[in-house]
Amino acid sequence: MKSKILILLTLIIFGISGCTDDFQEINTNPNEPVEVPTSFLLTNVQRTIMDDMWDEWWNGRFGLLYSQYWSQVVYTDESRYNPRPNITNTYWSLFYTDMTDLQEIIRLNTDEATAGLAVVSGSNNNQIAVARILKAFVFQMMTDVWGDIPYTDALKGTEELSPAYTPQSEIYADLLIELTEAQDQIEPEAAGVEGDIIYGGDMEKWQKFGNSLRMRVAMRTSKVDASYASKVQAAIDAGAFESYEDDAQFVFDPSDPSFNPLYESYFVDNRTDFAVSEPLINALQTLNDPRLPIYADLPVEGTDYVGMPYGMDDDTATAVSGPSGSFVSLPNATNVIGASSPAFLMNYAEVCFIKSEINGWDQTEYENGVRASCRAWGVDEADIDTYIASLPAASEETVLTQKWLALYMQGLQGWFEWRRTGYPVLEGPFSGAFNDTGDRPIPSRLYYPSDEQLLNETEYNAAITRQGQDNLRTRVWWDTE
Amino acid sequence: MKRITGMLVCLALLFSNSVFAQNIQITGTVTSEEDGSVLPGVSVVIQGTTSGTTTNIDGVYSLSAPSDAILVFSFVGMITAEEEVNGRTQIDVVMTSEMVEMEEVVVTALGIPRETRRLGYAIQEVGEEDIIATSESNLANQLTGKIAGVQVTSSSGNMTGSARVLIRGAKSFTGENNPLYVIDGIQIDNTNFNVADGPRSLAAREEMRGGGGYDYGNMAMDINPSDIQSITVLKGAAATALYGSRAANGALIITTKSGSRGGKKGIGVSINSGVTFEQVAVLPDYQNEYGGGYYDYFDVDTISGTPYNIPYYGADESWGPRMEGQPVAAWNNVYDYEQGITEGLETSPWNPHPDNIKDFFETGVAYTNNVALFGGDENSNFRLSYTNLNRTGIFPNSSVKKNTISLSGEHKFGERIKASARVNYMNYYAKAIPANGYGDNSIMQKFAQWGQRSWDMDEMSNYKNPDGTQRSWNRSSFSDPAPAYSDNPYWTQYENFNENWRDRVIGMAKLQYNLTDWLSLSGSINGDIYTDRRTERVSVSSAATSYYEEGIRTVNEINTDAFLNFYKDVTADINITGFVGVNFRDYIYRMNTSNTNGGLGVPGFYSLENSSSAISTTDYESHKRVNSVLGSVTTSYKDLLSLDLTLRNDWSSTLPENEGSYLYPSAALSFVFTELDPLQSLTFMDFGKIRLSWAQVGNDTEPYQLYNTYVPLDNFGNLPRYSVPAKIPNSNLKPENTKAFEIGTNLQFFDNRFGVDFTYYSMNTVDHLMEVSVSGATGYTAYMVNAGEMSNKGVELMLNLVPVRTSNFSWDIDLNWAKNTNEVVSLAEGIDVLNLTSLWGVYISAKPGEPYGVLRATNYVYDDQGRIVINEDGSYLTSPELEVLGSVLPDWTGGLRNTFTFKGISASALIDMRKGGYLFSTTHMFGTWTGLFEETVGNNDKGNPLRDPVDEGGGVRLEGVVGHFDDNGELVIDSEENTTYIDPYVWSSDHYFGPRAQNVFKTDYIKLREVSVGYSLPKSVLAKLPLSTVKISFVGRNLALWGTNVPHIDPEQATNSGNIQGLEGGANPSTRTFGFDLLLEF
């Protein structure tokens, strides 16, 4: 009897242990939702892209140095082309993972199962178009930095764990298609996108930005694509920026932790590692440019603007710039590195300069460009008129120099344009470069991240075999000699 | 009574009732088996009573006892002997030393006591005598060097730091590799939240890999060493199979002291007090020639008409002017002047302070006091213990206070029912534990990576101005008092400190019911419940924005089980014992952390409500349940053979529904061949056994790995932000599976004066549940996979030698040695390499065929003759691609202990060794760059100061040939010898910008790990005192280090106990400790 009870008891206990009815509930993640409005993804991706683009490392120690807008006052290795090995890893991954949110917006608005839900954040087509434009913006920046990069195979998760590198020529061809299709896809009458920090859901502005970006893409191929001008013109005809009020810019929220990342490095972390560079201060002073006091501040210990010579070694740089860079001009604390100073994706001024260039250095568009830039930075109309009247006539050098001045803070764009055109005329680092930049004073690209050597070795090797050595002097496809 | 197994110990005690008969007078002499000498002080007790006597100085005893009584003879270090009186009046007894290992009973999985001789797998025990309660706060460190195949890594220089125990190498690629801790049958939580929160918390992840943060420790450090009786280390899968996947990395079975007084009635009292002193052991070799600054001269400023030498306060490097006593307006002079403390600007001499870093550290003092009351009778026993720990660390202002109360007891209700319960309450508070790694609050980052050699620590200790602002050596400039990069280290410790509170209850209740004489039913519930609260702060006027963070974590782990136990003698020679049972494990972890943003509104007020901007919050909960059915059968034949079979099935909530159930078996055979008739006559061999075991263990994963969710992030203004996680989940996970095989032998020779224990094992884990790094171009950084194979093969050898053994003196030598070979056999499809982490461009990774934990980074370039190639500018050429620089895993580890016992004095010394394995030293990389270390001064090979300008004969010339890579990437050698001198600053900063191989070092070492001397009052003296034990001990730990190749740091220096090892960065210095301990028992 006793043993029968025991057996019964045992069976009951064993029955209970196999009971796993509530396991699915136990393993449902209470910390993260399974569905969110796509607008929440859009807000996030805009913020992360621009935060990454604008921060102390990617803009400060890379873009703004290679274009010589800024110069380091301490720890000057980057300005002498000695990039820190781990930084490329970080940003490569960041930009791709940022784009995963864009890819997700496209998927949620495309997949029939989810499109109906996603539509609360704006019409499906509008959301897809915005995501495609932003993707094109990031991809072009990345290919201009590195050359061939994973593009066709990229952002596919487990479907492609070792994404092949797409030749830059193919990336450029596809960027034009993407941007054309995206602007066609926009439905200005339908609900605009929600959660949009850049344009507040104004779809007409997105359309203009898409076309303006198409102008930038086409213009950059001027040395390798004979039909570049007609491609630029097609984008203009489709409707690009018409005023500085159309500018694609991201305005940071002035409160922690959403403020401008450069504000964070100067005023939160107290790092005055960069001053405005001598070439920029000199150019502005020579032209008597009204943007000088907007771009730069007077030195803490000084009464006139002093540019920091570009690329000095540490000893010399620290001695020249003084403690905390107090002998030289730092970036303007309000307009440039303020808590809510904007980050630019693309400005109307650039559209004007591109128009001037494809029309044989057109004087009117040249002036329009200068005016647009000055207006965007808040210069008085009267001062703008005086300034424009004093400018030398439009020519390759003057237009491209003004373009460089107008691209201030878009450090990478300044560098890309210098690589394409050679303007403005810049010299190598004061104390010499650490790494070989070939026949140029400034590098032609950046090293691929070492992560790729480890995690995507075969495709990495294929890319350098095709493109050339993984160093700073190998030129990308559009950058012919 | 010889066959002691399982519950039967208790049962036997229960049923032994004395029947009283007529008393007779008995006398006799007790002698030792080894040398025939008489044994004084042997306790002779009539079994089942508390009456008895002890032998006198001649080993003679005399007592009155019933004619049918059983006399129990017990003596420290001897096996307890029993003699039936049977009417005899003269009973002489020969006692045998307890060193006869084969008779030992150890606690195995699920608390089952087993005779060591019958085990089919390797097991090793650390007894009470090896645990010096007051000497180490983290229990795991007590195992260092003592157990073959066990590697202990501890976070150095931090009294609350974590310790990692690795048994037979790492089994998991990315998951938990620490063993399971079990105290008196209670499976306790050993989370290291820095590791556990790693995937969620950037700060925690950074801390793990040396990026900066606090190591608050692993939760098993709460175990109170004062309460411990023994620790059994279960190494292989067969030994731990009954615990299932949770003990996949082995188990530490900890048994605490019980209330039993060996039959004595009344209350026992023990008092244990200790004091331990802790000092810094290893600090970098600093240069003392040049002070802080970026260039070798002073700026001269005229202040109130007087010119002053102005050092470069804002520099956190030591490339400044030579220290020759020049008068300078030092940072402290400027604060004094600015604050009106001095009327004018005073000066200080620009002098070296060679001991400035050493002077910063204090001697840490730890007081431990333990009082325990215990006692019982044949039906009950209890023990109540209270321990108080009061400790200060080597860092100023750092302290730990810990109170532990534990109560345990059991009672028998009649013959069938036994109830036992145990509860342990701990209250813990730690303050100002030092930060680690590369972070704002990390002091070692300033002391060994970025700093000024001209510091005067006396001046530094005056860290605060009268107005409450900071006095930082790193003021931005003459006119700007705000710190440029770094806080004053005293400010960090006194103003920017962290705090940690924890209340923890570990308890269990168990009921056992004896159904028949061969069957019993038992049920128990075990719980480990705690709340941990941490705060971190940065005060206003620090280099970083003022900040306050508060994190509250709660853990509830409840294990409920029920077992049906049986024991049956099938024939006189064959015995079967075993059980079937169920276990339910429920684990809930909740975390809420919040931090201020935009600084603190009111200085000095540390509250989340004082945040200038909206606070950020992380709200996290994780819940896991595992239901299990398990069973075990042990069959034994005489003393010759013993076979264990176990079977366990788990159902885990973390796996997909159709994959959540998994079954796994184990088998272990013990064959004592010396029991065979032909071998029993061997005189030189006392004991010989062969062990053989095979086991399979399944494993699950962490919760919430199956489906895609969106990660919540801080709002942008009022717009919510969510993101696709960077890790790709996997809804097709299945259990991971480990198969292990082990063969071993244990041989004892020459009256047990020489013993050998040898084990070979091989373990293979397939279908690893792991997170792998993937190319960022996939759009993700990690992927949860369920594939791959990793193997660990190894040998463990233990030797015991007793060169001298007399009645008064013995000398024991114990040697343990282990070699583990780890190999990543395969990875998941599409994954070519497993990357654990990277820091400063150095990767810890593995490709198939390599051990898991290979350092990959840029290397020197070598020509085809193996010569280092130098650039034409005189600096090292860097390999264009990452190269393998070495494995972080040791080739072998070993420990050697000599123990001398002379009468009541026992002295032992433990040396432990590590051979092989490499580490990357961030300290070396930055400390050289910034000119802190001695190699950045002195003369070059021309005999000129290397810091002099190159054109004046200074600079550094690197040895090697000169070459470059041509346009096709081919190496071209331009000259056979480098003759170019490079600027010393370029040379030093090239430790960062050049080949990473410059900072990779081999981590061999030999350490004098522990020296202890103890004296116990002899029983003969104690017999005249109201005391039963008096023991005084001295213990010293980490007393000496030899044979290291790692400059500036201790080769063991680590920042944490997680999987990421081999990257050193800003870890706190290792320490040596000295302590005294007094134990009194009444």
PDB file of C-alpha atoms in Angstrom, chain A residues 140-225:
ATOM      1  CA  GLN A 140      27.729  58.160 -49.967  1.00  0.00           C
ATOM      2  CA  MET A 141      29.622  59.579 -46.997  1.00  0.00           C
ATOM      3  CA  MET A 142      31.001  56.127 -46.189  1.00  0.00           C
ATOM      4  CA  THR A 143      32.092  55.250 -49.720  1.00  0.00           C
ATOM      5  CA  ASP A 144      33.780  58.639 -50.050  1.00  0.00           C
ATOM      6  CA  VAL A 145      35.745  57.925 -46.872  1.00  0.00           C
ATOM      7  CA  TRP A 146      36.807  54.353 -47.686  1.00  0.00           C
ATOM      8  CA  GLY A 147      36.124  53.670 -51.375  1.00  0.00           C
ATOM      9  CA  ASP A 148      34.610  50.240 -51.970  1.00  0.00           C
ATOM     10  CA  ILE A 149      32.411  49.214 -49.054  1.00  0.00           C
ATOM     11  CA  PRO A 150      29.773  46.551 -48.464  1.00  0.00           C
ATOM     12  CA  TYR A 151      26.657  48.012 -50.103  1.00  0.00           C
ATOM     13  CA  THR A 152      24.583  45.544 -52.105  1.00  0.00           C
ATOM     14  CA  ASP A 153      25.207  42.803 -49.542  1.00  0.00           C
ATOM     15  CA  ALA A 154      25.117  45.093 -46.532  1.00  0.00           C
ATOM     16  CA  LEU A 155      22.456  45.354 -43.837  1.00  0.00           C
ATOM     17  CA  LYS A 156      21.182  41.864 -44.475  1.00  0.00           C
ATOM     18  CA  GLY A 157      21.829  40.413 -41.028  1.00  0.00           C
ATOM     19  CA  THR A 158      22.162  36.644 -41.009  1.00  0.00           C
ATOM     20  CA  GLU A 159      21.352  36.435 -44.718  1.00  0.00           C
ATOM     21  CA  GLU A 160      24.824  37.699 -45.486  1.00  0.00           C
ATOM     22  CA  LEU A 161      27.275  37.384 -42.620  1.00  0.00           C
ATOM     23  CA  SER A 162      30.265  38.195 -44.826  1.00  0.00           C
ATOM     24  CA  PRO A 163      29.036  41.014 -47.045  1.00  0.00           C
ATOM     25  CA  ALA A 164      31.067  41.544 -50.202  1.00  0.00           C
ATOM     26  CA  TYR A 165      32.444  45.012 -50.946  1.00  0.00           C
ATOM     27  CA  THR A 166      30.666  46.710 -53.818  1.00  0.00           C
ATOM     28  CA  PRO A 167      32.883  48.701 -56.198  1.00  0.00           C
ATOM     29  CA  GLN A 168      32.361  52.412 -55.700  1.00  0.00           C
ATOM     30  CA  SER A 169      31.304  52.925 -59.314  1.00  0.00           C
ATOM     31  CA  GLU A 170      28.373  50.592 -58.724  1.00  0.00           C
ATOM     32  CA  ILE A 171      27.503  52.219 -55.432  1.00  0.00           C
ATOM     33  CA  TYR A 172      27.374  55.617 -57.118  1.00  0.00           C
ATOM     34  CA  ALA A 173      25.176  54.303 -59.933  1.00  0.00           C
ATOM     35  CA  ASP A 174      22.768  52.844 -57.427  1.00  0.00           C
ATOM     36  CA  LEU A 175      22.724  55.936 -55.210  1.00  0.00           C
ATOM     37  CA  LEU A 176      21.402  57.924 -58.172  1.00  0.00           C
ATOM     38  CA  ILE A 177      18.712  55.331 -58.771  1.00  0.00           C
ATOM     39  CA  GLU A 178      17.795  55.209 -55.081  1.00  0.00           C
ATOM     40  CA  LEU A 179      17.509  58.972 -54.795  1.00  0.00           C
ATOM     41  CA  THR A 180      15.506  59.255 -58.033  1.00  0.00           C
ATOM     42  CA  GLU A 181      13.096  56.550 -56.954  1.00  0.00           C
ATOM     43  CA  ALA A 182      12.818  57.986 -53.452  1.00  0.00           C
ATOM     44  CA  GLN A 183      11.841  61.437 -54.673  1.00  0.00           C
ATOM     45  CA  ASP A 184       9.342  59.840 -57.064  1.00  0.00           C
ATOM     46  CA  GLN A 185       7.920  57.827 -54.208  1.00  0.00           C
ATOM     47  CA  ILE A 186       7.188  60.868 -52.046  1.00  0.00           C
ATOM     48  CA  GLU A 187       3.503  61.718 -51.733  1.00  0.00           C
ATOM     49  CA  PRO A 188       3.422  65.378 -50.663  1.00  0.00           C
ATOM     50  CA  GLU A 189      -0.353  65.247 -50.256  1.00  0.00           C
ATOM     51  CA  ALA A 190      -0.310  62.203 -47.994  1.00  0.00           C
ATOM     52  CA  ALA A 191       0.552  62.169 -44.316  1.00  0.00           C
ATOM     53  CA  GLY A 192       4.115  63.329 -43.699  1.00  0.00           C
ATOM     54  CA  VAL A 193       6.504  61.343 -41.579  1.00  0.00           C
ATOM     55  CA  GLU A 194       6.200  61.558 -37.802  1.00  0.00           C
ATOM     56  CA  GLY A 195       9.133  61.860 -35.434  1.00  0.00           C
ATOM     57  CA  ASP A 196      11.122  63.800 -38.047  1.00  0.00           C
ATOM     58  CA  ILE A 197      13.598  66.165 -36.384  1.00  0.00           C
ATOM     59  CA  ILE A 198      15.054  67.349 -39.688  1.00  0.00           C
ATOM     60  CA  TYR A 199      11.971  68.649 -41.526  1.00  0.00           C
ATOM     61  CA  GLY A 200       9.098  68.063 -39.108  1.00  0.00           C
ATOM     62  CA  GLY A 201       7.379  65.836 -41.686  1.00  0.00           C
ATOM     63  CA  ASP A 202       7.449  68.403 -44.526  1.00  0.00           C
ATOM     64  CA  MET A 203       7.521  66.048 -47.502  1.00  0.00           C
ATOM     65  CA  GLU A 204       8.173  68.721 -50.097  1.00  0.00           C
ATOM     66  CA  LYS A 205      11.394  69.571 -48.306  1.00  0.00           C
ATOM     67  CA  TRP A 206      12.358  65.916 -48.232  1.00  0.00           C
ATOM     68  CA  GLN A 207      11.779  65.813 -51.974  1.00  0.00           C
ATOM     69  CA  LYS A 208      14.053  68.815 -52.435  1.00  0.00           C
ATOM     70  CA  PHE A 209      16.681  67.279 -50.172  1.00  0.00           C
ATOM     71  CA  GLY A 210      16.553  64.032 -52.150  1.00  0.00           C
ATOM     72  CA  ASN A 211      17.158  65.909 -55.392  1.00  0.00           C
ATOM     73  CA  SER A 212      19.854  68.136 -53.897  1.00  0.00           C
ATOM     74  CA  LEU A 213      21.645  65.073 -52.596  1.00  0.00           C
ATOM     75  CA  ARG A 214      21.378  63.612 -56.096  1.00  0.00           C
ATOM     76  CA  MET A 215      23.174  66.752 -57.330  1.00  0.00           C
ATOM     77  CA  ARG A 216      25.962  66.140 -54.797  1.00  0.00           C
ATOM     78  CA  VAL A 217      26.271  62.503 -55.857  1.00  0.00           C
ATOM     79  CA  ALA A 218      26.369  63.302 -59.581  1.00  0.00           C
ATOM     80  CA  MET A 219      28.758  66.228 -59.107  1.00  0.00           C
ATOM     81  CA  ARG A 220      31.265  64.069 -57.283  1.00  0.00           C
ATOM     82  CA  THR A 221      31.660  61.873 -60.382  1.00  0.00           C
ATOM     83  CA  SER A 222      32.750  64.834 -62.502  1.00  0.00           C
ATOM     84  CA  LYS A 223      36.145  63.311 -63.248  1.00  0.00           C
ATOM     85  CA  VAL A 224      34.940  59.823 -64.113  1.00  0.00           C
ATOM     86  CA  ASP A 225      31.494  60.217 -65.638  1.00  0.00           C
TER      87      ASP A 225
END
